Structures are given as C-alpha cells and as structure tokens.
Backbone as a chain_set.jsonl record, in Angstrom:
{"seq": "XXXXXXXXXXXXXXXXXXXXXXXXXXXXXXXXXXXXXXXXXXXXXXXXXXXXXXXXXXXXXXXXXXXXXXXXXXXXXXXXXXXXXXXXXXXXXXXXXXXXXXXXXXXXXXXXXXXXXXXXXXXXXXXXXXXXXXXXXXXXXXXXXXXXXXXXXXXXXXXXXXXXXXXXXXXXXXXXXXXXXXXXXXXXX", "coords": {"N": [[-29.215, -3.766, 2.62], [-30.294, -0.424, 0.866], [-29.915, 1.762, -1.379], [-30.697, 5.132, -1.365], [-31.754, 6.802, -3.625], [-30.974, 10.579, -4.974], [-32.913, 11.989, -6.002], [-34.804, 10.486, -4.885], [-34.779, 11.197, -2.024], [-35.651, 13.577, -2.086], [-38.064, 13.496, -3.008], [-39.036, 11.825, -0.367], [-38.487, 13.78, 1.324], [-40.8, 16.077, 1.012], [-42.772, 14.286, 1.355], [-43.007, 13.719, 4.075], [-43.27, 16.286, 4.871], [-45.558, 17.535, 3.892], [-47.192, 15.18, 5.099], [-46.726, 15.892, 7.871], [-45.33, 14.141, 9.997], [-42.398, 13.022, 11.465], [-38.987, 12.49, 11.344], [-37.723, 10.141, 12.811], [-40.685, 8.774, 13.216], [-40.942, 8.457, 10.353], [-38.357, 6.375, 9.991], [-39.286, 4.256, 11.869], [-41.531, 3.369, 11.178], [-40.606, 2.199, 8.218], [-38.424, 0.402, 9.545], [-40.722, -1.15, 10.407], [-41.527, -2.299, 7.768], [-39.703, -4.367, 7.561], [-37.056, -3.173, 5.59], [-34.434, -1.77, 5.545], [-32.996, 1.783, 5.595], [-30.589, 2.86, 3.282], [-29.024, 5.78, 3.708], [-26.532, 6.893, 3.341], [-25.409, 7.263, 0.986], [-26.008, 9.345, -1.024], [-25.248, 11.771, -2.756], [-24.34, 14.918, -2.371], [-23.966, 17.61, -4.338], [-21.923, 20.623, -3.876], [-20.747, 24.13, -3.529], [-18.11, 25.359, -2.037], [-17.441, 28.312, -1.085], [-14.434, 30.138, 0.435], [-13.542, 32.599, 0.173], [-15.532, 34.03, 1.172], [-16.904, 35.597, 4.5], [-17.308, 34.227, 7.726], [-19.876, 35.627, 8.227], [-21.248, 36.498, 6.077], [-21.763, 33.655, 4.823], [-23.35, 32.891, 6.239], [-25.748, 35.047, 6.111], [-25.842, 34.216, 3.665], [-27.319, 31.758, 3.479], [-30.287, 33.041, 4.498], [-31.512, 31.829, 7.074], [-33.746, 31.943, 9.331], [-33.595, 31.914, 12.335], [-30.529, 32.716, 13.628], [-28.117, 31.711, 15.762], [-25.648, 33.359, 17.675], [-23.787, 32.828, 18.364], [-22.551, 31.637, 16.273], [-19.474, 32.165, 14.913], [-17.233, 33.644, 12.966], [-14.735, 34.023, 15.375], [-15.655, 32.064, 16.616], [-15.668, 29.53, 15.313], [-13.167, 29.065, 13.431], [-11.748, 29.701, 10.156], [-10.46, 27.674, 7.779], [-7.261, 28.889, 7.566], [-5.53, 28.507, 5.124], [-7.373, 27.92, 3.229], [-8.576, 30.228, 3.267], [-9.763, 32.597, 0.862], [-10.111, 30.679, -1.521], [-12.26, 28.936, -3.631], [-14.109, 26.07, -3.586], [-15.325, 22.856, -5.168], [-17.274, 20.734, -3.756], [-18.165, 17.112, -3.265], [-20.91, 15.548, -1.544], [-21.885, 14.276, 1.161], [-24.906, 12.992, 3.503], [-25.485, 11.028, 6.493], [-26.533, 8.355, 8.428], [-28.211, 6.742, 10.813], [-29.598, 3.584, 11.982], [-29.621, 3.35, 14.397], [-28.905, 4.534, 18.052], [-26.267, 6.148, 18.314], [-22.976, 6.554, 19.823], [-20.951, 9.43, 19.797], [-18.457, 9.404, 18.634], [-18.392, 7.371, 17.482], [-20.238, 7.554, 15.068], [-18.374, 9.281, 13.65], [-16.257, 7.714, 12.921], [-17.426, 5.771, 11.986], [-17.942, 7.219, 9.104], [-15.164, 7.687, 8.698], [-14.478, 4.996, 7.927], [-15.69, 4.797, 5.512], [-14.405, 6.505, 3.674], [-15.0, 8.812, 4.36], [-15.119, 12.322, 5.676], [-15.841, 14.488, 8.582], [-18.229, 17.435, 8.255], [-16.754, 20.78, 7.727], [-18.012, 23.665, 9.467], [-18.251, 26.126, 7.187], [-18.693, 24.116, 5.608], [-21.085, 23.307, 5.737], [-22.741, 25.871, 5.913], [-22.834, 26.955, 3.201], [-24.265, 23.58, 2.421], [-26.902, 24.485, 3.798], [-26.82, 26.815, 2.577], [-27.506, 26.162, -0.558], [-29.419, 23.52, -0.546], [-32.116, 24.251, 1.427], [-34.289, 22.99, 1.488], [-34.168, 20.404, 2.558], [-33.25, 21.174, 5.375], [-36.007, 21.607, 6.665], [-37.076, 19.154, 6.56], [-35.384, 17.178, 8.446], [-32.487, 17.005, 10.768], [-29.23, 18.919, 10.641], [-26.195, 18.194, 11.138], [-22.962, 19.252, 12.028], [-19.754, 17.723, 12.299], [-17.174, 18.425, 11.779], [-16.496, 21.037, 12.611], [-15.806, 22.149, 15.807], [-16.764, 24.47, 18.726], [-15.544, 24.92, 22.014], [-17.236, 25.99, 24.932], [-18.281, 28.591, 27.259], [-18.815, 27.44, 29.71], [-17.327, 24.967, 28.835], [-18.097, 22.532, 27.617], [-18.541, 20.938, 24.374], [-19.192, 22.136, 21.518], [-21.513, 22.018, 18.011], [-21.725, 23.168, 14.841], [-25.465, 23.253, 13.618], [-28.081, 22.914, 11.612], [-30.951, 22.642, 12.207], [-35.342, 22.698, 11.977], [-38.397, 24.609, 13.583], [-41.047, 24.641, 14.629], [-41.567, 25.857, 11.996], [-39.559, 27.295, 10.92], [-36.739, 27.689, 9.913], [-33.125, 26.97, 11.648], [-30.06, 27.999, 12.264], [-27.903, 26.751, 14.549], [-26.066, 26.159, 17.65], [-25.392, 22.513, 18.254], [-24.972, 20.268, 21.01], [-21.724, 18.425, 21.685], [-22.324, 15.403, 21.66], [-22.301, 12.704, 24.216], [-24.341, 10.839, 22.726], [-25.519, 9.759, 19.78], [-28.318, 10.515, 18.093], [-31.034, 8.749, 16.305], [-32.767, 10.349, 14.987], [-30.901, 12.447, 13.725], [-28.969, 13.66, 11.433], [-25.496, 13.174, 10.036], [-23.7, 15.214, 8.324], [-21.467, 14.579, 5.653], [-17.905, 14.943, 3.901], [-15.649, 13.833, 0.894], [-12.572, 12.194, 2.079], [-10.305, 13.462, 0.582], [-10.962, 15.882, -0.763], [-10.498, 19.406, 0.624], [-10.023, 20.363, 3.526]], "CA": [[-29.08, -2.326, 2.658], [-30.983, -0.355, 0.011], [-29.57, 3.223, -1.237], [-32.038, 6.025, -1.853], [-31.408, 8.387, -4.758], [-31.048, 12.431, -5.09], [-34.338, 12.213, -6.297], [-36.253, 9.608, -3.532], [-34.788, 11.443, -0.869], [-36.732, 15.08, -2.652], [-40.034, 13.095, -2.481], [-39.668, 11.402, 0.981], [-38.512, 15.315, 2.191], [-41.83, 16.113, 0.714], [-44.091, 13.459, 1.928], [-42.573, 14.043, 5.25], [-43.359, 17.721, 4.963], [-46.932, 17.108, 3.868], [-47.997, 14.688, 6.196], [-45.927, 16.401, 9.201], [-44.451, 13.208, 10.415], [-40.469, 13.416, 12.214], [-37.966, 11.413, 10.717], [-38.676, 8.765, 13.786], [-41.522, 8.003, 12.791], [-40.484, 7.519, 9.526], [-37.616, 5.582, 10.465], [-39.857, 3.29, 12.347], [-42.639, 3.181, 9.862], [-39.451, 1.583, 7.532], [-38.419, -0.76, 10.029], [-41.874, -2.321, 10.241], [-41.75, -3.056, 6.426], [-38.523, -4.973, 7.029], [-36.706, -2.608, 4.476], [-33.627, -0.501, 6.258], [-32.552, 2.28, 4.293], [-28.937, 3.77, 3.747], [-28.759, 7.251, 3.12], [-24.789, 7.074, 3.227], [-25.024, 7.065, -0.59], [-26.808, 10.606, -1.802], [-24.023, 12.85, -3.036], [-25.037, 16.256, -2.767], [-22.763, 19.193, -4.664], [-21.581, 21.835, -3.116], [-19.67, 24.858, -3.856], [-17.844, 26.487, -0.865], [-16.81, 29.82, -0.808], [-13.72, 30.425, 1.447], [-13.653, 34.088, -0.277], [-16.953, 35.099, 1.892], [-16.85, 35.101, 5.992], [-18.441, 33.289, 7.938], [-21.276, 36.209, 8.355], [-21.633, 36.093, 4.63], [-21.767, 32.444, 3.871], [-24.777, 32.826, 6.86], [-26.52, 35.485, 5.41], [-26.863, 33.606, 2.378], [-28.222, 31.058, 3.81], [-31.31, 33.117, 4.491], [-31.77, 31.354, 8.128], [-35.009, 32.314, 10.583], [-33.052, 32.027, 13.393], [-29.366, 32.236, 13.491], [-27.463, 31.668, 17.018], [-25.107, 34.447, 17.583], [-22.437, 32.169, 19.053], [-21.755, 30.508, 15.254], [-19.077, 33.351, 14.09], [-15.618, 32.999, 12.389], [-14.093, 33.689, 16.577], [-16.092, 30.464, 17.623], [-15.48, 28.699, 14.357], [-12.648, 30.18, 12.725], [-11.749, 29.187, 8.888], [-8.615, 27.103, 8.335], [-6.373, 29.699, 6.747], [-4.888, 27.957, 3.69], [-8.916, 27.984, 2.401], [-9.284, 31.37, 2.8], [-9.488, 33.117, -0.619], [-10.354, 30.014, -2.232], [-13.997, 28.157, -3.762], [-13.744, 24.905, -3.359], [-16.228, 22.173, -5.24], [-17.159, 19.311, -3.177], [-19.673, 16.212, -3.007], [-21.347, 15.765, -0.026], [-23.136, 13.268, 1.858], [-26.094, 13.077, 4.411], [-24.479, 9.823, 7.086], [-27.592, 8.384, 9.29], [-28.389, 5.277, 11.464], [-31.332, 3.281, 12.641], [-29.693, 2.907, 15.87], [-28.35, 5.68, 18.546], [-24.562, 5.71, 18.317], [-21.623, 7.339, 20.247], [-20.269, 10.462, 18.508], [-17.377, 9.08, 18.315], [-18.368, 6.516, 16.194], [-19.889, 8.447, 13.838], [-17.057, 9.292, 12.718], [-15.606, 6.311, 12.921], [-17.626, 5.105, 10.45], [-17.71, 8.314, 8.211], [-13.8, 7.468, 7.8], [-14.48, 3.695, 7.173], [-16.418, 4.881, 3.947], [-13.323, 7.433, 3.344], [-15.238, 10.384, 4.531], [-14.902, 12.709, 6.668], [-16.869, 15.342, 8.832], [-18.357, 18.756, 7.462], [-16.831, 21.564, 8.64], [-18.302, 25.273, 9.414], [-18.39, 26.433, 5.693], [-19.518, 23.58, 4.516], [-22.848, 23.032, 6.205], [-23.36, 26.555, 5.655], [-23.188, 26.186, 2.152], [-25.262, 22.931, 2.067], [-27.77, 25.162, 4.428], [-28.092, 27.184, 1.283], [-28.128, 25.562, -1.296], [-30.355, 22.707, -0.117], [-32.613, 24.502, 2.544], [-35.421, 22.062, 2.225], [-33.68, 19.416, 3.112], [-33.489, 21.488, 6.552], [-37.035, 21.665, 6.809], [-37.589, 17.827, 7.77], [-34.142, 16.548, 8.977], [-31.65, 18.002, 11.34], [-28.134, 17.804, 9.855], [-24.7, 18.223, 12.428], [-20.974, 19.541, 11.208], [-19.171, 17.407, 13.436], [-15.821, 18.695, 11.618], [-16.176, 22.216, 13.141], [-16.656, 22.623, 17.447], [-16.231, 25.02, 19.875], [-15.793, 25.165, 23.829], [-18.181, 26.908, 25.276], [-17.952, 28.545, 28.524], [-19.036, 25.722, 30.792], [-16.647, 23.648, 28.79], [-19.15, 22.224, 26.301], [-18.525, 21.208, 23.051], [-20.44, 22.933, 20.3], [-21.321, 21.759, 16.957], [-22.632, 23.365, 13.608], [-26.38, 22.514, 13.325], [-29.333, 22.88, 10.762], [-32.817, 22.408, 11.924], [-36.332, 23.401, 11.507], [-38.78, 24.562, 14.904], [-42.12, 25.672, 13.835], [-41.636, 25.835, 10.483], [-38.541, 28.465, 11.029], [-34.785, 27.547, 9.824], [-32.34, 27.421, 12.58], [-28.527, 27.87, 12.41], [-27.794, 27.042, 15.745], [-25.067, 24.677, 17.869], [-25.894, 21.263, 19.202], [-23.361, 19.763, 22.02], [-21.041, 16.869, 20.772], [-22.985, 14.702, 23.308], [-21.907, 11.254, 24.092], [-24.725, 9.775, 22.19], [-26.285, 10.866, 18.766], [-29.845, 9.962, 17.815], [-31.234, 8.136, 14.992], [-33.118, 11.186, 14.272], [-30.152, 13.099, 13.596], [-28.071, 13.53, 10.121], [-24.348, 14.082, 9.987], [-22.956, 16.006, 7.151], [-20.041, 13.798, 5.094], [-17.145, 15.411, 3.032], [-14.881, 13.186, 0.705], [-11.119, 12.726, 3.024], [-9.88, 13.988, -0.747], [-11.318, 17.135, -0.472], [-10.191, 20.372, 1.5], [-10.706, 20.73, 4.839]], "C": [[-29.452, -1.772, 1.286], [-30.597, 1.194, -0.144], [-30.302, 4.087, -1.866], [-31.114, 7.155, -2.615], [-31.622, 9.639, -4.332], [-32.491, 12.584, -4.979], [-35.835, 11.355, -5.202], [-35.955, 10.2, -2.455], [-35.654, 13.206, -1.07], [-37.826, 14.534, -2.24], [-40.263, 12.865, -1.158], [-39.588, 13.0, 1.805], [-39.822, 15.518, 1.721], [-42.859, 15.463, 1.207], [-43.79, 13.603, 3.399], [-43.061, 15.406, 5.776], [-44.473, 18.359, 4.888], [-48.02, 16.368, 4.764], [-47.332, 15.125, 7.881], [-45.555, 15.228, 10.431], [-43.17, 13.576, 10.576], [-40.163, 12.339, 11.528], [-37.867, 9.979, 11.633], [-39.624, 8.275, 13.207], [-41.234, 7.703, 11.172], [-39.728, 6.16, 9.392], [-38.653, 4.119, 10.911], [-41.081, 2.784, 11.11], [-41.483, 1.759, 8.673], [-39.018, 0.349, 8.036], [-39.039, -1.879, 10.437], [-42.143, -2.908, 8.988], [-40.292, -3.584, 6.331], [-37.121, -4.104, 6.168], [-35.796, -1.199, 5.607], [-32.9, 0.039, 5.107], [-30.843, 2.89, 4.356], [-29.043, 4.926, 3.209], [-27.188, 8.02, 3.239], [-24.792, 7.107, 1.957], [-25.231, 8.227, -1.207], [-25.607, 11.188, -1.68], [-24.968, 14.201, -3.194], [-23.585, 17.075, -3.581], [-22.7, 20.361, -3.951], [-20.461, 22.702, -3.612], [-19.479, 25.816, -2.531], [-17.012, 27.664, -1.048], [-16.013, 30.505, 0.185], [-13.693, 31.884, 1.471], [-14.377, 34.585, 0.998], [-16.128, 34.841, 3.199], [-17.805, 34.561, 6.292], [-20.014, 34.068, 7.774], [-21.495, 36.392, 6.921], [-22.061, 34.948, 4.296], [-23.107, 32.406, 5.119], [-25.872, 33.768, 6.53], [-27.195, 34.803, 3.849], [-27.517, 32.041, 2.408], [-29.97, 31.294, 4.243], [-32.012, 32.16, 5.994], [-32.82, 32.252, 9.022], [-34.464, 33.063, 11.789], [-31.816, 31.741, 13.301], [-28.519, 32.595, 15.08], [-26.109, 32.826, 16.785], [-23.455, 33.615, 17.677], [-21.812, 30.916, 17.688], [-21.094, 31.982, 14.838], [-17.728, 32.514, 14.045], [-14.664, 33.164, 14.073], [-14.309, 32.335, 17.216], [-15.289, 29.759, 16.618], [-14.586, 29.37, 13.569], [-12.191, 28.856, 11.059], [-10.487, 28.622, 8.613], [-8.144, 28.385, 7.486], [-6.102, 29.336, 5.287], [-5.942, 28.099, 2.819], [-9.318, 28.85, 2.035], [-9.148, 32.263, 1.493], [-10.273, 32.416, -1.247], [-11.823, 29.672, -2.259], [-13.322, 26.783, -4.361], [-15.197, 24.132, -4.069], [-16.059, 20.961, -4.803], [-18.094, 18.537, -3.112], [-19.693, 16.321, -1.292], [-22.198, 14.645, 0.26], [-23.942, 13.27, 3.217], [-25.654, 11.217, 5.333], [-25.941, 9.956, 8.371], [-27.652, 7.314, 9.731], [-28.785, 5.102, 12.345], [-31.23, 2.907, 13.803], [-29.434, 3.929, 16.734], [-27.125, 5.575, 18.492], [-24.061, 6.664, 19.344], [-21.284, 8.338, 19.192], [-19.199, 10.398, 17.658], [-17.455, 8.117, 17.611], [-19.319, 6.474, 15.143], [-18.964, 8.867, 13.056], [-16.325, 8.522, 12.271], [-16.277, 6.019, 11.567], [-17.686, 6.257, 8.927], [-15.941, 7.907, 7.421], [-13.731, 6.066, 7.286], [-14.975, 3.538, 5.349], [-14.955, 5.648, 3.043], [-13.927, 9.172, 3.189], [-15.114, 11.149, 5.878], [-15.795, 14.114, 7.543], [-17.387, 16.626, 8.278], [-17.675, 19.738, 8.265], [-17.627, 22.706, 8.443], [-19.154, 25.442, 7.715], [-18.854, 25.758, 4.978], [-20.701, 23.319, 4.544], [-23.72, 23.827, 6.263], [-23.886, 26.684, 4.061], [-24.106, 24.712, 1.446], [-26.995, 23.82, 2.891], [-28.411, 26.084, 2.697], [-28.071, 27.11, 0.277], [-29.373, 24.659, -1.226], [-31.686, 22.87, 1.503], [-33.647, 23.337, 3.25], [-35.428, 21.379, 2.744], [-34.144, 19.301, 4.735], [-34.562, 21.389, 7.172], [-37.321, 20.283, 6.992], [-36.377, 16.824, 8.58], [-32.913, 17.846, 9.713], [-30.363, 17.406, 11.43], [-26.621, 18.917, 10.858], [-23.581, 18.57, 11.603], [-20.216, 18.742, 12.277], [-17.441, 18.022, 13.066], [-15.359, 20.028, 12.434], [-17.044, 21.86, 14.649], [-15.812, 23.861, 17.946], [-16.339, 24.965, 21.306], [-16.778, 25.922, 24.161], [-17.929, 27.694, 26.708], [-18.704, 27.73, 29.481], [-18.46, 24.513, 30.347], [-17.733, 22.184, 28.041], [-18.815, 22.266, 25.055], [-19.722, 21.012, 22.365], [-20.751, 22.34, 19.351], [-22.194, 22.673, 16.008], [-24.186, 22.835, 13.695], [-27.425, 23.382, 12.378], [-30.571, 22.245, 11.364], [-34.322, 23.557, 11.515], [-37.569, 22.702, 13.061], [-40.082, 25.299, 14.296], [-41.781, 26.112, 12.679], [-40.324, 27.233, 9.987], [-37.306, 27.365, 10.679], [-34.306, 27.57, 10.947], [-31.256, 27.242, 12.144], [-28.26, 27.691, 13.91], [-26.238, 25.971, 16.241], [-25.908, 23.851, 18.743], [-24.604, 20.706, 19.77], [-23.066, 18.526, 21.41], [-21.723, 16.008, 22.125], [-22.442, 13.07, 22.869], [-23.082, 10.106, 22.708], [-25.466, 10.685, 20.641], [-27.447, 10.065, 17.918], [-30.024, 9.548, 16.801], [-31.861, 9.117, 14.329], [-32.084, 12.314, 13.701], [-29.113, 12.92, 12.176], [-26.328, 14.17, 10.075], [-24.215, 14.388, 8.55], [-21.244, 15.156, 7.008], [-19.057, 14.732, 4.067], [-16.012, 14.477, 2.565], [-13.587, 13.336, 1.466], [-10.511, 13.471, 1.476], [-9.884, 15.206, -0.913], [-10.447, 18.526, 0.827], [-10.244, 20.427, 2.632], [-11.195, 22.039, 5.556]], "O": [[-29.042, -2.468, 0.357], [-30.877, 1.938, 0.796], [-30.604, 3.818, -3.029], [-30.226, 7.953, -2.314], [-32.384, 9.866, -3.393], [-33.121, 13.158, -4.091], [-37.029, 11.532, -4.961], [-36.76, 9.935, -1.561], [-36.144, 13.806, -0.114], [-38.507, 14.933, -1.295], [-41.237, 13.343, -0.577], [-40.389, 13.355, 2.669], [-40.371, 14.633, 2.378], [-43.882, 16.082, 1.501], [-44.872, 13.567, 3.985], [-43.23, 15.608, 6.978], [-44.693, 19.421, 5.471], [-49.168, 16.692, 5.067], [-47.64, 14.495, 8.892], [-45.534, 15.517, 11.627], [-42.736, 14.468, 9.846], [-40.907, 11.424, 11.176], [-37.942, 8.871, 11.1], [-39.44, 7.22, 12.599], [-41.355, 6.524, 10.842], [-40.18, 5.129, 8.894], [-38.653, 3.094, 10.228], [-41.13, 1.782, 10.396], [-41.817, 0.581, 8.549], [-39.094, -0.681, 7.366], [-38.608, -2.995, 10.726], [-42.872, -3.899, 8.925], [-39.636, -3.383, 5.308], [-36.062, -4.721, 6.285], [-36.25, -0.196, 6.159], [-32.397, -0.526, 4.136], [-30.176, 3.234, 5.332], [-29.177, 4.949, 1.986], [-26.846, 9.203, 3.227], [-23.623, 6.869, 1.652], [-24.52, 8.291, -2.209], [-24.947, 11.149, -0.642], [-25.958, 14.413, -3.894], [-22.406, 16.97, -3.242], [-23.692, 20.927, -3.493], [-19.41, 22.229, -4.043], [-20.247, 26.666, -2.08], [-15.785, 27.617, -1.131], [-16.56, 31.386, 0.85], [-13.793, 32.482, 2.543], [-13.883, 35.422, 1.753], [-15.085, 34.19, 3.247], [-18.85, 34.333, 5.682], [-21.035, 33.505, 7.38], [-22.726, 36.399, 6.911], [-22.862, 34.985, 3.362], [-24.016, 31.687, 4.705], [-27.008, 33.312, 6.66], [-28.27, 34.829, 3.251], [-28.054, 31.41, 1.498], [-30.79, 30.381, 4.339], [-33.184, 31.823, 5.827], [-32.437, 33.38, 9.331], [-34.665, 34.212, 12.182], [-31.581, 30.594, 12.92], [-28.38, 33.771, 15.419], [-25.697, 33.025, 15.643], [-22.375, 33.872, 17.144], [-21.104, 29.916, 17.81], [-21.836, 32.898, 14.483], [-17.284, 31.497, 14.577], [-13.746, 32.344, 14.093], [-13.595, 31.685, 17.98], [-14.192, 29.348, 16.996], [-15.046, 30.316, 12.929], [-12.322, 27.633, 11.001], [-9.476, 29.049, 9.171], [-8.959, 28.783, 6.653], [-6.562, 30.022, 4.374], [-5.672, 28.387, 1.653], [-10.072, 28.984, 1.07], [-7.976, 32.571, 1.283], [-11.25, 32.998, -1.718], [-12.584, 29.935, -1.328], [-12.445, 26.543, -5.19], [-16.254, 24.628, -3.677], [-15.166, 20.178, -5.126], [-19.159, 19.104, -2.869], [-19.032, 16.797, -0.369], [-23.113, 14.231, -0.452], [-23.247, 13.705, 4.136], [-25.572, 10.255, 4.568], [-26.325, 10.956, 8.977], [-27.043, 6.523, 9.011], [-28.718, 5.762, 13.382], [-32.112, 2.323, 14.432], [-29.874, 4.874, 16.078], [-26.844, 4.4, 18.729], [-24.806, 7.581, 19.689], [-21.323, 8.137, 17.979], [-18.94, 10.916, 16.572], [-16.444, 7.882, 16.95], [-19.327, 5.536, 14.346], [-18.894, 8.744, 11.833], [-15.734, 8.657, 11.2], [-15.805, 6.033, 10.43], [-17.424, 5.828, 7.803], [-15.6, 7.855, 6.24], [-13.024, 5.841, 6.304], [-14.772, 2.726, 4.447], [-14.618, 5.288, 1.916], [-13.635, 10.15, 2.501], [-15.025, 10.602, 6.977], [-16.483, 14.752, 6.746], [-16.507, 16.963, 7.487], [-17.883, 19.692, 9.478], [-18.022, 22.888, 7.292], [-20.231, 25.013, 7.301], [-19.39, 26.101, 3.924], [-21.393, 23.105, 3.548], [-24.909, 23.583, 6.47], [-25.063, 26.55, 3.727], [-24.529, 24.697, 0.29], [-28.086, 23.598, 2.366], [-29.457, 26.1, 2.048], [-28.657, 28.038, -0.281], [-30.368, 25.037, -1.844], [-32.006, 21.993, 2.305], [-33.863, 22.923, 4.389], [-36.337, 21.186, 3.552], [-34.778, 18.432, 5.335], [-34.427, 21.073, 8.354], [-38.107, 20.22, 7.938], [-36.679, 15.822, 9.228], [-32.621, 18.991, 9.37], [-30.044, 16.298, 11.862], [-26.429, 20.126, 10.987], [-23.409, 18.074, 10.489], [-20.108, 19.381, 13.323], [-16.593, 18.053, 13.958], [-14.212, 20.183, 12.854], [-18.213, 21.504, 14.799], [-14.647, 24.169, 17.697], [-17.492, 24.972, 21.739], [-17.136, 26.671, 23.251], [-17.081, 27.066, 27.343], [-19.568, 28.588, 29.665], [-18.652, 23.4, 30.837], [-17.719, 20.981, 28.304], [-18.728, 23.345, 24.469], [-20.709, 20.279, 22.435], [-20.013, 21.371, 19.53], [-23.343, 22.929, 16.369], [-24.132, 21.624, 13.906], [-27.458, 24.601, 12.549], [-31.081, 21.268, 10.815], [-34.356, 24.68, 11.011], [-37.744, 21.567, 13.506], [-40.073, 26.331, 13.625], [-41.827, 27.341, 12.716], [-40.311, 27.886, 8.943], [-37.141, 26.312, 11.296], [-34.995, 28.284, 11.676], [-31.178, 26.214, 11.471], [-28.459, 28.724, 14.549], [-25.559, 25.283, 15.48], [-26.748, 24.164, 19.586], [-23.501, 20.669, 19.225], [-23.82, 17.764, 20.804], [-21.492, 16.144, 23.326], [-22.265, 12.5, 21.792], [-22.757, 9.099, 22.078], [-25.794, 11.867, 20.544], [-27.25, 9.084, 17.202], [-29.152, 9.873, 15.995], [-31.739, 9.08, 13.105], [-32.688, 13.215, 13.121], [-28.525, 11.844, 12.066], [-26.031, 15.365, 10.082], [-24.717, 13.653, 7.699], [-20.293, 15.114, 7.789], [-19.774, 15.356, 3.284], [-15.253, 14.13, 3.469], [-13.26, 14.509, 1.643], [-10.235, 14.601, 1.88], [-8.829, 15.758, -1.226], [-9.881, 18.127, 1.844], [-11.383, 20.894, 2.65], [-11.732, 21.974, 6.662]]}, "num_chains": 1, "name": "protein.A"}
C-alpha cells in the first residue's frame, strides 16, 4: 500500500482533468502497473463555520448546480456547533473494490475516523473545488429520508464541466469510483 501526498494527488487531479479520463479508468490503469494506491492518508484542512447556515456555507461554495432538497430542514446542524468555527483535518477514504456502505464506515472508524457531515463537505466543496472537478466525494455523516423513504446523502460532483451539490442515495453498494469524506472521531461532529 503506497500513500499519495497533498501534492501527487494536485497533479493526478490535473492530469486527470487534462486528459479527461474518470477515476475508473485511472484506477484500472494503476492496477495494471501492479501498484494500488491509498488515498486514506491526504489530510486536507478545513475550517467549518457553524456561525453561517447552511444556505451560506452553499453559497460560498460557488456551486453550478445546487439541489434544492440540501437545506438546514433536510440536514439540520447539530445545535451545540451552532455559533462555533471549528478547525478540522480531513480525509478523502477510497477503494479499488465496490463495498457495502456500511462498511465504509466500518473501516473509516477502524482508522479512528469518522464520516463528514453536512457542513463539512460544504466547506471542503469550497475550499478545495478542484478536487470536485475529477472525483465525486459523499458525506455519509449527514442523510435524509426522502419521501419514498430513501436515504439521502451530501454529494460533490462534476457533469459537464458544472459543480454539483446534489444528494446521492445511501445505496447498498458504493463504487470504486466514489470518494467518502473522513473527519478525525476527535473532532466535532
């Protein structure tokens, strides 16, 4: 297992972004040179802002397209947070196989982390937009019901070259192309 720096995961977003290759085919490209990568290691920073609402901390994200159905009623803010700015690392949690959702997490807490919620994936949304632009990265800490009884999640991608804020369903299985969002258990919730 081989852990890619702050700085190798800037270039491969880049060469990814250049040659308009999906993270699949990267992925696979990788697994034909033997060489599997971990991207459980990149700490990102983050500063969250409980102060703002949610339609603040999405405006400054500057998003293309933002789903109507992410608001502080779907996703509401824990209380105890609100007021507060919180600084937290962050990690990007990925794997070269399809998993269960549920064990995603699973292994997120084996490391001693735990899922992003809401606020925080808006906040990595904007700080780190580019990111968005070749990887599509999940909050599994924040869901909502939906009406048909659907759970929701936080998501970040990029559709034609547009941002999305949108939700993706907690679905039984979750793709290798897919990135969860990590927050130390240490940290806030």
């Amino acid at each position: 297992m081989r852990i890619i720096s702050n700085a190798e995961l800037q270039q491969l977003a880049m060469v990814i972004s250049k040659n308009d290759i999906s993270v699949s085919q990267v992925l696979e490209l990788i697994k034909k040179r033997n060489k599997v990568i971990d991207v459980t290691s990149i700490d990102i920073e983050l500063i969250v802002d409980y102060s703002k609402s949610v339609e603040q901390a999405i405006s400054e994200g500057n998003y293309d397209i933002k789903e109507s159905d992410i608001n502080a009623n779907n996703f509401p803010v824990d209380p105890e947070l609100i007021g507060k700015t919180v600084k937290v690392k962050s990690r990007l949690f990925n794997f070269d196989e399809p998993l269960i959702s549920q064990r995603v997490i699973r292994e997120m807490d084996q490391v001693d982390y735990r899922p992003a919620n809401l606020m925080e994936i808006l906040a990595f949304g904007a700080a780190r937009p580019e990111l968005q632009r070749v990887i599509t990265i999940i909050a599994f800490g924040s869901r909502w019901e939906d009406h048909d009884g659907y759970y929701c999640l936080p998501a970040l991608h990029v559709c034609n070259n547009k941002r999305y804020l949108n939700t993706a369903l907690f679905a039984e299985m979750f793709t290798s192309s897919l990135f969860a969002l990590g927050i130390p258990k240490e940290s806030p919730k």
